[in-house]
Coordinates of C-alpha atoms and ligand atoms in Angstrom, one line a residue:
Chain A
X1 CA -151.3 6.8 -15.5
X2 CA -151.2 9.5 -18.6
X3 CA -149.3 8.4 -21.2
X4 CA -146.8 10.9 -21.7
X5 CA -144.5 11.7 -24.6
X6 CA -141.4 13.2 -23.4
X7 CA -140.2 16.3 -26.1
X8 CA -137.8 15.7 -28.5
X9 CA -135.9 18.9 -27.6
X10 CA -136.6 20.7 -24.5
X11 CA -134.5 25.0 -24.2
X12 CA -135.1 27.4 -21.7
X13 CA -133.5 30.8 -21.3
X14 CA -131.0 29.3 -23.8
X15 CA -128.2 32.2 -24.1
X16 CA -124.1 32.0 -26.7
X17 CA -122.3 35.0 -26.2
X18 CA -119.9 35.2 -28.9
X19 CA -117.2 38.0 -27.2
X20 CA -119.4 40.6 -26.1
X21 CA -122.0 40.1 -28.9
X22 CA -124.9 38.0 -27.6
X23 CA -126.5 35.9 -30.7
X24 CA -129.0 33.9 -28.7
X25 CA -130.7 35.4 -26.3
X26 CA -132.5 33.6 -23.3
X27 CA -135.2 31.5 -25.8
X28 CA -136.9 29.1 -25.2
X29 CA -139.3 27.0 -26.6
X30 CA -140.5 22.6 -27.2
X31 CA -140.3 20.4 -30.0
X32 CA -142.4 17.3 -29.5
X33 CA -141.4 14.2 -31.5
X34 CA -142.7 13.6 -35.4
X35 CA -143.5 17.4 -35.7
X36 CA -140.9 19.7 -37.9
X37 CA -140.2 23.0 -36.2
X38 CA -139.2 25.6 -38.2
X39 CA -136.6 28.6 -37.3
X40 CA -137.5 31.8 -39.6
X41 CA -135.0 34.9 -38.7
X42 CA -133.6 37.0 -41.6
X43 CA -129.2 36.8 -41.7
X44 CA -127.7 36.9 -38.3
X45 CA -130.7 36.0 -36.4
X46 CA -128.7 33.9 -34.0
X47 CA -130.5 30.3 -36.0
X48 CA -127.6 28.1 -36.7
X49 CA -125.9 29.3 -33.3
X50 CA -129.2 27.7 -31.8
X51 CA -128.6 24.5 -34.0
X52 CA -124.8 24.0 -33.3
X53 CA -126.0 24.3 -29.9
X54 CA -128.4 21.1 -29.7
X55 CA -126.2 19.6 -31.9
X56 CA -123.6 19.2 -29.5
X57 CA -120.4 21.0 -31.3
X58 CA -121.2 24.5 -29.2
X59 CA -121.2 24.6 -25.8
X60 CA -124.3 27.1 -24.2
X61 CA -123.5 29.7 -22.4
X62 CA -126.4 29.6 -19.8
X63 CA -129.6 27.9 -19.6
X64 CA -130.8 24.4 -20.0
X65 CA -131.7 22.5 -23.1
X66 CA -132.0 18.8 -23.4
X67 CA -132.6 16.6 -26.6
X68 CA -133.9 13.5 -25.9
X69 CA -134.2 14.1 -22.2
X70 CA -129.9 14.5 -22.4
X71 CA -128.2 16.9 -21.2
X72 CA -126.1 18.2 -24.2
X73 CA -122.9 19.0 -22.1
X74 CA -123.3 15.7 -20.6
X75 CA -124.4 13.5 -22.5
X76 CA -123.0 14.5 -26.1
X77 CA -121.9 11.0 -27.5
X78 CA -126.1 10.0 -27.2
X79 CA -127.7 12.7 -28.3
X80 CA -124.9 12.9 -32.0
X81 CA -125.5 9.3 -32.2
X82 CA -129.6 10.2 -32.9
X83 CA -128.9 12.9 -34.8
X84 CA -128.9 13.3 -38.5
X85 CA -127.0 16.8 -39.4
X86 CA -127.1 19.0 -42.8
X87 CA -125.1 21.7 -42.1
X88 CA -125.6 25.5 -43.2
X89 CA -122.3 25.1 -44.9
X90 CA -121.5 22.3 -47.3
X91 CA -119.1 20.2 -45.5
X92 CA -118.6 17.0 -48.1
X93 CA -115.2 15.1 -48.5
X94 CA -113.5 16.6 -51.3
X95 CA -110.9 13.4 -51.0
X96 CA -114.0 10.9 -51.8
X97 CA -116.8 10.0 -54.0
X98 CA -120.4 10.5 -53.4
X99 CA -120.3 6.6 -52.1
X100 CA -117.5 7.0 -50.5
X101 CA -118.6 9.8 -48.7
X102 CA -121.9 8.7 -47.4
X103 CA -119.6 4.8 -46.4
X104 CA -117.1 6.6 -44.7
X105 CA -119.9 8.9 -42.8
X106 CA -121.3 5.6 -41.7
X107 CA -118.5 4.5 -40.2
X108 CA -118.0 7.6 -38.0
X109 CA -121.5 5.7 -36.3
X110 CA -119.6 2.3 -35.9
X111 CA -122.3 0.9 -38.3
X112 CA -120.9 -2.4 -39.5
X113 CA -119.7 -2.8 -42.7
X114 CA -122.6 -5.1 -45.4
X115 CA -125.4 -2.9 -43.7
X116 CA -123.9 0.3 -44.1
X117 CA -123.7 -0.5 -47.7
X118 CA -127.1 -2.0 -48.4
X119 CA -128.3 1.3 -47.0
X120 CA -125.5 3.6 -48.7
X121 CA -127.3 2.3 -51.8
X122 CA -130.9 3.0 -50.3
X123 CA -130.0 6.2 -49.9
X124 CA -128.6 7.0 -52.8
X125 CA -131.9 5.7 -54.1
X126 CA -133.7 7.7 -52.1
X127 CA -132.0 11.2 -53.0
X128 CA -131.6 10.0 -56.8
X129 CA -128.0 10.4 -57.5
X130 CA -126.9 6.4 -57.5
X131 CA -125.6 7.0 -61.5
X132 CA -123.1 10.3 -59.3
X133 CA -122.1 6.6 -57.7
X134 CA -118.8 7.0 -58.5
X135 CA -118.4 10.7 -58.9
X136 CA -116.0 12.9 -56.4
X137 CA -118.3 15.8 -54.9
X138 CA -116.1 18.1 -56.3
X139 CA -118.0 17.4 -59.6
X140 CA -121.5 17.9 -58.3
X141 CA -124.5 20.4 -58.5
X142 CA -125.6 22.9 -55.6
X143 CA -128.7 20.9 -55.6
X144 CA -127.3 18.1 -56.1
X145 CA -124.5 18.4 -53.0
X146 CA -127.3 19.1 -51.4
X147 CA -128.9 16.1 -51.3
X148 CA -126.5 14.3 -51.0
X149 CA -125.6 15.5 -48.0
X150 CA -129.1 15.2 -46.2
X151 CA -128.4 11.6 -47.6
X152 CA -125.8 11.2 -44.8
X153 CA -127.8 13.4 -42.1
X154 CA -130.0 10.1 -42.7
X155 CA -127.1 7.1 -43.0
X156 CA -127.7 6.3 -39.0
X157 CA -131.2 6.5 -39.0
X158 CA -131.8 9.9 -36.9
X159 CA -134.5 10.7 -34.8
X160 CA -133.8 13.3 -34.9
X161 CA -133.1 15.8 -37.8
X162 CA -131.3 19.2 -38.4
X163 CA -131.7 21.0 -41.4
X164 CA -130.0 23.8 -41.5
X165 CA -131.3 26.7 -44.5
X166 CA -131.3 23.3 -46.3
X167 CA -132.5 24.4 -50.5
X168 CA -129.7 27.9 -49.2
X169 CA -128.4 28.6 -53.1
X170 CA -130.7 26.2 -54.8
X171 CA -132.7 26.8 -57.6
X172 CA -137.2 25.9 -58.1
X173 CA -136.5 22.5 -59.3
X174 CA -133.9 21.5 -56.8
X175 CA -135.7 23.1 -54.1
X176 CA -139.1 21.7 -54.7
X177 CA -137.2 18.0 -55.3
X178 CA -135.8 18.7 -51.9
X179 CA -138.8 19.8 -50.0
X180 CA -140.7 15.8 -51.0
X181 CA -137.4 14.2 -49.7
X182 CA -137.9 16.8 -46.8
X183 CA -141.7 15.9 -46.7
X184 CA -141.4 12.0 -47.0
X185 CA -139.5 12.3 -44.2
X186 CA -142.0 13.9 -42.4
X187 CA -144.1 11.0 -43.1
X188 CA -142.2 9.0 -41.8
X189 CA -141.8 10.3 -38.4
X190 CA -138.4 11.2 -37.9
X191 CA -138.6 14.2 -36.3
X192 CA -137.4 17.9 -38.4
X193 CA -136.4 21.0 -37.1
X194 CA -134.7 23.1 -39.8
X195 CA -134.4 27.0 -40.4
X196 CA -134.8 28.8 -43.2
X197 CA -135.2 32.3 -44.5
X198 CA -137.4 31.3 -46.9
X199 CA -141.5 32.2 -46.2
X200 CA -142.4 29.8 -48.6
X201 CA -140.4 27.3 -47.8
X202 CA -141.7 27.8 -43.8
X203 CA -145.4 27.9 -44.5
X204 CA -145.4 24.8 -46.3
X205 CA -143.2 22.6 -44.0
X206 CA -143.4 23.3 -41.1
X207 CA -146.2 22.7 -38.4
X208 CA -145.1 24.7 -35.9
X209 CA -142.4 27.0 -36.3
X210 CA -141.2 30.6 -33.9
X211 CA -139.8 33.6 -36.2
X212 CA -136.4 35.3 -34.8
X213 CA -134.3 38.1 -34.6
X214 CA -130.9 39.4 -33.0
X215 CA -131.2 36.0 -30.6
X216 CA -134.4 36.2 -29.8
X217 CA -137.8 34.5 -30.7
X218 CA -140.7 37.1 -31.4
X219 CA -143.5 34.8 -32.4
X220 CA -144.1 31.3 -31.8
X221 CA -147.1 29.2 -33.7
X222 CA -148.1 27.5 -36.8
X223 CA -148.2 29.3 -39.9
X224 CA -151.2 29.9 -40.5
X225 CA -152.2 31.1 -37.3
X226 CA -149.4 33.3 -36.8
X227 CA -150.7 34.7 -39.8
X228 CA -153.9 35.4 -39.3
X229 CA -152.9 36.6 -35.6
X230 CA -150.5 39.5 -36.5
X231 CA -152.2 40.1 -40.1
X232 CA -155.4 39.3 -40.9
X233 CA -157.1 37.0 -43.8
X234 CA -155.6 39.2 -46.2
X235 CA -153.6 42.7 -47.3
X236 CA -155.3 45.0 -49.4
X237 CA -152.8 47.5 -51.3
X238 CA -152.7 51.3 -53.1
X239 CA -150.2 52.7 -54.5
X240 CA -148.4 55.5 -51.9
X241 CA -149.4 59.0 -53.3
X242 CA -150.9 61.9 -51.5
X243 CA -154.2 62.3 -51.9
X244 CA -154.4 59.2 -50.9
X245 CA -152.7 59.4 -47.6
X246 CA -155.0 62.2 -47.2
X247 CA -158.3 60.1 -47.3
X248 CA -156.6 57.0 -45.4
X249 CA -155.7 59.5 -42.6
X250 CA -159.5 60.4 -43.0
X251 CA -161.0 57.6 -42.7
X252 CA -160.3 55.0 -39.3
X253 CA -158.8 52.1 -40.8
X254 CA -155.1 51.0 -39.7
X255 CA -152.4 50.8 -43.3
X256 CA -148.5 50.4 -43.3
X257 CA -146.2 52.5 -45.9
X258 CA -143.9 51.0 -48.0
X259 CA -142.1 53.1 -50.4
X260 CA -144.3 52.7 -53.3
X261 CA -147.4 51.2 -51.7
X262 CA -149.3 51.5 -48.7
X263 CA -151.2 47.8 -47.4
X264 CA -153.6 47.9 -44.5
X265 CA -154.4 44.0 -43.3
X266 CA -157.3 43.2 -42.5
X267 CA -160.1 40.3 -42.3
X268 CA -162.7 41.9 -44.2
X269 CA -161.5 42.5 -47.3
X270 CA -164.3 43.6 -49.0
X271 CA -165.6 45.7 -47.0
X272 CA -162.2 48.0 -46.9
X273 CA -161.7 47.6 -50.9
X274 CA -165.3 49.2 -51.3
X275 CA -165.0 51.5 -48.6
X276 CA -161.4 52.9 -50.3
X277 CA -163.8 53.0 -53.3
X278 CA -166.8 54.7 -52.1
X279 CA -164.7 57.7 -49.3
X280 CA -161.6 58.1 -51.0
X281 CA -162.3 56.8 -54.8
X282 CA -158.9 54.7 -55.6
X283 CA -159.3 53.6 -58.9
X284 CA -155.9 50.7 -58.8
X285 CA -156.7 48.6 -55.4
X286 CA -155.6 44.7 -54.4
X287 CA -156.0 42.1 -52.4
X288 CA -154.6 39.3 -51.7
X289 CA -154.0 36.7 -49.3
X290 CA -151.5 37.5 -46.0
X291 CA -148.4 35.3 -46.4
X292 CA -145.6 34.8 -43.7
X293 CA -143.9 36.7 -44.8
X294 CA -146.1 39.8 -43.8
X295 CA -146.0 38.8 -40.2
X296 CA -141.8 38.6 -41.0
X297 CA -142.1 41.9 -42.6
X298 CA -143.7 43.5 -40.2
X299 CA -142.3 42.1 -37.2
X300 CA -137.9 42.7 -38.2
X301 CA -138.5 45.6 -40.6
X302 CA -137.8 45.9 -43.9
X303 CA -133.7 47.0 -42.9
X304 CA -131.5 44.8 -44.8
X305 CA -129.5 43.0 -42.6
X306 CA -125.1 42.8 -43.6
Chain B
X1 CA -108.1 31.4 -18.3
X2 CA -105.6 28.9 -16.2
X3 CA -102.2 27.6 -17.9
X4 CA -103.3 24.4 -16.6
X5 CA -106.3 24.1 -18.8
X6 CA -103.5 24.0 -22.1
X7 CA -102.3 21.0 -20.2
X8 CA -106.1 18.9 -19.0
X9 CA -105.5 15.2 -20.3
X10 CA -107.8 14.3 -23.1
X11 CA -110.7 11.3 -22.4
X12 CA -111.0 9.4 -25.8
X13 CA -111.8 6.4 -26.9
X14 CA -110.9 3.6 -29.8
X15 CA -112.8 5.7 -31.9
X16 CA -109.7 8.1 -33.1
X17 CA -109.4 5.1 -35.5
X18 CA -112.1 5.8 -38.0
X19 CA -110.2 9.0 -38.2
X20 CA -106.8 7.0 -38.7
X21 CA -109.0 4.7 -41.2
X22 CA -110.2 8.5 -43.3
X23 CA -107.3 9.6 -43.7
X24 CA -105.9 6.0 -44.8
X25 CA -108.1 5.3 -47.2
X26 CA -107.2 9.1 -48.7
X27 CA -103.5 8.3 -49.0
X28 CA -104.4 4.8 -50.3
X29 CA -106.1 6.9 -53.4
X30 CA -103.4 9.1 -54.4
X31 CA -100.5 7.2 -53.3
X32 CA -98.4 8.0 -56.3
X33 CA -98.8 11.4 -55.7
X34 CA -98.4 12.0 -51.9
X35 CA -95.0 9.1 -51.5
X36 CA -93.1 10.7 -53.1
X37 CA -92.3 14.3 -52.0
X38 CA -91.4 14.5 -48.6
X39 CA -89.2 10.9 -49.4
X40 CA -87.1 12.5 -52.2
X41 CA -85.8 15.4 -50.4
X42 CA -83.6 12.7 -47.3
X43 CA -82.8 10.4 -51.0
X44 CA -81.6 13.6 -53.0
X45 CA -79.0 14.6 -49.7
X46 CA -78.3 11.6 -49.0
X47 CA -77.0 11.0 -52.5
X48 CA -75.9 14.3 -53.7
X49 CA -73.6 15.5 -49.8
X50 CA -72.7 11.1 -49.1
X51 CA -72.2 9.7 -52.2
X52 CA -71.0 13.6 -53.6
X53 CA -69.2 15.2 -51.0
X54 CA -68.7 12.1 -48.9
X55 CA -65.4 11.5 -51.3
X56 CA -63.6 14.2 -49.6
X57 CA -64.6 13.1 -46.1
X58 CA -62.7 9.4 -45.9
X59 CA -63.6 8.9 -42.1
X60 CA -66.0 10.7 -39.7
X61 CA -67.0 9.8 -36.2
X62 CA -64.7 6.1 -37.3
X63 CA -67.3 5.7 -40.2
X64 CA -67.5 6.7 -43.9
X65 CA -69.6 10.3 -44.7
X66 CA -72.6 8.6 -46.3
X67 CA -72.2 5.9 -43.6
X68 CA -72.5 8.8 -41.2
X69 CA -75.6 10.5 -43.0
X70 CA -77.7 7.6 -43.0
X71 CA -80.0 7.2 -40.0
X72 CA -79.8 11.2 -40.4
X73 CA -81.3 10.9 -43.3
X74 CA -84.0 8.1 -42.1
X75 CA -84.7 10.7 -39.5
X76 CA -85.6 13.7 -41.3
X77 CA -87.6 11.7 -43.8
X78 CA -89.6 10.9 -40.6
X79 CA -90.1 14.3 -39.5
X80 CA -90.6 15.7 -43.1
X81 CA -93.3 12.8 -43.3
X82 CA -95.2 13.6 -39.7
X83 CA -94.8 17.2 -39.5
X84 CA -95.8 18.5 -42.9
X85 CA -99.0 15.8 -42.4
X86 CA -100.0 17.6 -39.0
X87 CA -99.3 21.5 -40.5
X88 CA -100.6 21.6 -43.9
X89 CA -102.3 18.2 -44.2
X90 CA -104.6 19.4 -41.4
X91 CA -105.2 22.4 -42.3
X92 CA -106.5 22.1 -45.5
X93 CA -109.5 19.5 -43.4
X94 CA -109.6 21.1 -41.1
X95 CA -110.0 24.7 -42.9
X96 CA -110.7 24.1 -46.3
X97 CA -112.6 21.1 -46.3
X98 CA -114.7 21.6 -43.0
X99 CA -113.6 17.8 -42.5
X100 CA -113.3 18.5 -38.9
X101 CA -116.6 20.3 -38.5
X102 CA -118.6 16.9 -40.7
X103 CA -116.7 14.6 -38.0
X104 CA -117.6 16.0 -35.0
X105 CA -121.4 15.5 -35.6
X106 CA -121.2 12.1 -35.2
X107 CA -120.7 10.6 -32.1
X108 CA -116.4 11.5 -31.9
X109 CA -115.3 14.7 -30.3
X110 CA -112.6 16.9 -31.7
X111 CA -110.3 15.7 -29.0
X112 CA -110.2 12.2 -31.0
X113 CA -110.7 13.6 -34.5
X114 CA -107.2 15.5 -33.6
X115 CA -105.7 12.7 -32.1
X116 CA -106.6 10.6 -34.8
X117 CA -104.7 13.0 -37.4
X118 CA -101.3 12.5 -35.0
X119 CA -102.0 9.0 -35.3
X120 CA -101.9 9.1 -38.9
X121 CA -99.0 11.3 -39.1
X122 CA -96.8 8.9 -36.9
X123 CA -98.1 6.5 -39.6
X124 CA -96.7 8.7 -42.4
X125 CA -93.5 8.2 -40.9
X126 CA -93.1 4.3 -40.1
X127 CA -94.0 4.3 -43.9
X128 CA -91.5 6.3 -45.1
X129 CA -89.0 5.7 -42.6
X130 CA -89.3 2.2 -44.1
X131 CA -89.0 3.1 -47.6
X132 CA -85.9 5.1 -46.8
X133 CA -84.3 2.2 -44.5
X134 CA -85.3 -0.5 -47.5
X135 CA -82.9 2.0 -49.4
X136 CA -79.8 2.9 -47.0
X137 CA -80.6 -1.1 -46.4
X138 CA -79.4 -2.3 -50.3
X139 CA -76.7 0.5 -50.2
X140 CA -75.1 -1.8 -46.9
X141 CA -75.4 0.8 -45.1
X142 CA -77.7 -0.7 -42.1
X143 CA -76.2 -3.1 -39.6
X144 CA -79.5 -5.8 -37.9
X145 CA -80.7 -6.6 -36.3
X146 CA -80.4 -4.0 -34.3
X147 CA -82.2 -1.1 -37.7
X148 CA -85.3 -3.5 -37.8
X149 CA -86.2 -1.3 -34.1
X150 CA -85.9 2.3 -36.4
X151 CA -89.1 0.7 -37.8
X152 CA -91.7 1.3 -35.0
X153 CA -89.1 3.5 -33.4
X154 CA -90.3 5.4 -36.4
X155 CA -94.1 5.2 -35.3
X156 CA -93.0 6.8 -31.3
X157 CA -90.9 9.3 -33.4
X158 CA -93.1 10.5 -35.8
X159 CA -96.2 11.5 -33.2
X160 CA -93.4 13.5 -31.9
X161 CA -93.6 15.4 -35.0
X162 CA -96.7 15.0 -35.8
X163 CA -98.4 16.3 -32.1
X164 CA -95.4 19.4 -32.8
X165 CA -96.5 20.5 -36.1
X166 CA -100.3 20.3 -34.8
X167 CA -99.7 23.1 -31.6
X168 CA -98.4 25.0 -34.6
X169 CA -101.2 24.7 -36.9
X170 CA -103.7 25.4 -34.1
X171 CA -102.4 28.8 -33.3
X172 CA -101.8 29.3 -37.3
X173 CA -104.0 32.6 -38.6
X174 CA -103.7 31.2 -42.1
X175 CA -102.1 28.8 -43.7
X176 CA -99.0 30.5 -44.9
X177 CA -97.8 31.4 -41.8
X178 CA -97.5 27.5 -41.9
X179 CA -94.4 27.8 -43.6
X180 CA -92.6 29.9 -40.8
X181 CA -92.2 27.3 -38.3
X182 CA -90.9 25.2 -42.3
X183 CA -88.2 27.8 -42.2
X184 CA -87.9 28.8 -38.8
X185 CA -87.5 25.2 -37.1
X186 CA -87.9 22.7 -39.6
X187 CA -85.0 23.5 -41.7
X188 CA -82.6 24.7 -38.8
X189 CA -83.6 21.3 -37.4
X190 CA -82.7 19.3 -40.5
X191 CA -79.1 21.2 -40.0
X192 CA -78.1 21.4 -36.9
X193 CA -79.0 19.1 -34.8
X194 CA -75.8 16.6 -35.8
X195 CA -77.6 15.0 -39.3
X196 CA -74.5 16.3 -41.7
X197 CA -72.0 16.8 -39.1
X198 CA -71.8 16.1 -35.2
X199 CA -72.8 18.3 -32.2
X200 CA -69.5 18.3 -30.2
X201 CA -68.2 20.9 -33.5
X202 CA -70.7 23.5 -32.5
X203 CA -70.5 25.8 -29.7
X204 CA -70.2 24.2 -26.4
X205 CA -73.5 26.7 -25.7
X206 CA -75.0 25.7 -29.0
X207 CA -74.6 22.1 -28.6
X208 CA -76.7 22.3 -24.8
X209 CA -79.5 24.2 -26.7
X210 CA -80.4 20.9 -29.2
X211 CA -80.3 18.8 -26.7
X212 CA -82.5 20.5 -25.3
X213 CA -84.8 22.0 -27.6
X214 CA -83.9 19.8 -31.2
X215 CA -87.1 16.6 -31.3
X216 CA -84.0 15.2 -34.3
X217 CA -81.0 15.5 -32.2
X218 CA -82.3 12.9 -30.2
X219 CA -83.8 11.0 -33.0
X220 CA -80.8 10.8 -34.8
X221 CA -78.7 10.2 -32.5
X222 CA -80.8 6.7 -31.5
X223 CA -81.2 5.7 -35.2
X224 CA -77.5 6.4 -35.9
X225 CA -76.7 4.0 -32.3
X226 CA -79.5 1.2 -34.3
X227 CA -77.6 1.9 -38.5
X228 CA -74.5 1.0 -36.7
X229 CA -74.8 -1.2 -34.5
X230 CA -73.3 0.3 -31.3
X231 CA -75.9 0.6 -28.4
X232 CA -75.3 3.0 -25.5
X233 CA -77.3 3.7 -22.1
X234 CA -77.0 7.2 -24.0
X235 CA -80.2 6.0 -25.5
X236 CA -82.3 5.8 -22.6
X237 CA -81.3 8.8 -21.7
X238 CA -83.3 9.8 -25.2
X239 CA -86.1 7.9 -25.9
X240 CA -87.3 9.8 -22.4
X241 CA -86.4 12.7 -23.7
X242 CA -89.0 11.5 -26.9
X243 CA -91.5 10.5 -24.8
X244 CA -92.0 12.9 -22.7
X245 CA -92.0 15.4 -25.3
X246 CA -94.8 14.4 -26.9
X247 CA -97.2 13.7 -24.0
X248 CA -96.4 16.6 -22.5
X249 CA -96.8 18.0 -27.0
X250 CA -100.1 15.4 -27.3
X251 CA -101.9 17.0 -25.1
X252 CA -100.8 20.5 -25.2
X253 CA -101.8 19.9 -29.3
X254 CA -105.0 18.9 -28.6
X255 CA -105.7 21.1 -25.4
X256 CA -104.5 24.1 -28.5
X257 CA -107.1 22.7 -31.1
X258 CA -110.4 22.8 -28.6
X259 CA -109.6 26.6 -28.2
X260 CA -110.0 27.0 -31.8
X261 CA -112.5 24.9 -33.1
X262 CA -114.5 25.0 -29.8
X263 CA -116.8 28.6 -30.1
Ligands
ADP1 N1 -118.0 31.9 -34.4 C1 -118.5 33.4 -33.7 N2 -117.6 33.3 -33.4 C2 -118.0 35.2 -33.9 N3 -119.3 35.7 -33.7 C3 -120.4 34.4 -34.7 C4 -120.1 33.1 -34.7 N4 -121.2 32.5 -35.3 C5 -122.3 33.4 -35.4 N5 -121.5 34.7 -34.9 C6 -122.6 35.6 -35.0 O1 -123.4 35.6 -34.5 C7 -125.2 35.9 -34.7 C8 -125.8 35.7 -34.8 O2 -125.3 34.8 -36.5 P1 -126.3 33.0 -37.4 O3 -126.5 31.6 -35.9 O4 -124.3 31.8 -37.7 O5 -126.6 33.7 -37.8 P2 -127.9 33.0 -38.7 O6 -127.7 31.8 -38.5 O7 -129.8 32.6 -38.2 O8 -128.0 33.6 -39.6 C9 -124.4 37.2 -35.8 O9 -124.4 38.4 -35.7 C10 -122.9 35.8 -36.5 O10 -122.6 36.8 -37.0
MG2 MG1 -127.5 30.4 -40.9

């Protein structure tokens, strides 16, 4: 017999509607144990809606969704007991101090008082908020609030952690600090599902990810492979001018035009730039590595959302 | 959606107490600011109307005027404490503080959260009523041992007003619209439930109406019997009305809240 570890989340044709609007339209994915799985997508793509169904706080309309091998419709308490959640919107309890927030939250999970005190103290240390212990939460900076919510999500020692835009609105220092914490958790084999629209965040943290738009999954894979598959290794950029375009049209090179630049996705950047210099006499050519952002923009378009 | 979906029995566990505990913890840290306001108004009425206006009234249904309104003010203190806790208090926690959202990400269900809120509302009623009872007793306006029963009873009637308040909270589009039930329902109830004058002074039809739809009427009757020490079989009818109304409003409020919050 083969040893078989069941996936942590299995979703098949998962669907959610709000009236006429289909927020999540038949998505399927599987999250394996101990991996960091990302949902990348522009605002309104349906990421939060998907997270809320996994958390058992929003009922699905159709499809199958199992967490820890249990159905989200019938085993909500058992599932919620082992999940930690960092919601998109901060919802710390403004009636309590930093310490009390964690302590009161641990009570909802039936953690005995003594154990809870120890755990709260070690979590405060983990997110570097020991000094703010007795401060009311509305006095905290944005980054501290997010860290406290991360600590709160960990009070029940969850085996699955859901992070819905964990670093939204934070400055680079605060973001990097939080990233390190998340990497630390990954080392402890916590399964993590995270949503983001920061491409570097997804590339830096995720083992695998999906890109979502308008409620659907467009691609799935690990960040490097996705970039290789959809873009290539590099992007060659030249200024968008009439002569540039007419010269490019004479070649067999595929290109994308933006407002002020033309982009060529390629695996042979040296070849391309040599040809452009020779055949078109371009002077300004930029070559850079392809990123997830290129894939993202290619697949979801450049139109502004919301 | 059928009407029966508003009367589905909630499934609850001991976890409702965790929500109660949360509110109690907050209450204890803000005791000074929290306790006085809902307590003040029944006491002010007791002194201003009872002692002031009351000197012109010698006898009303066989007792002095202040003796007549003292039990009503105990009842009003219950109503204010629990109704406002589960309207403005719960609305702030639900909408502005996102407290319910945070709690339902744990093993608690929304049904348990709402029930815990209402049990806390009932507790507020007991706390306030106890204080008013003590003051009224010091003034010699309550018979013992009957009046001791007011304390457990205040939890029951507080629960009724908590459920009533929660129903309004569940359908209120914003916090300002909660002023309407306060002005259009609570204030008339405060005046016309046999509080300041006997119900028998009202036109017959309004008397029936008061018995039919004003919970405070039944609560005042019970407490008046207890403070004056004159028990009556009619109290049983009052109590049945209160219990039935509580049960219906309890189930209704939980279902209304579920419809509002589970999307
Ligand atoms: N409670 C709701 N009621 C109605 N529409 C909603 C609700 N929640 C989300 N939506 C809509 O569903 C779509 C997906 O939203 P969301 O999951 O929040 O996207 P994302 O998290 O990817 O930004 C959006 O169009 C949003 O307006
Ligand atoms: Mg979102």
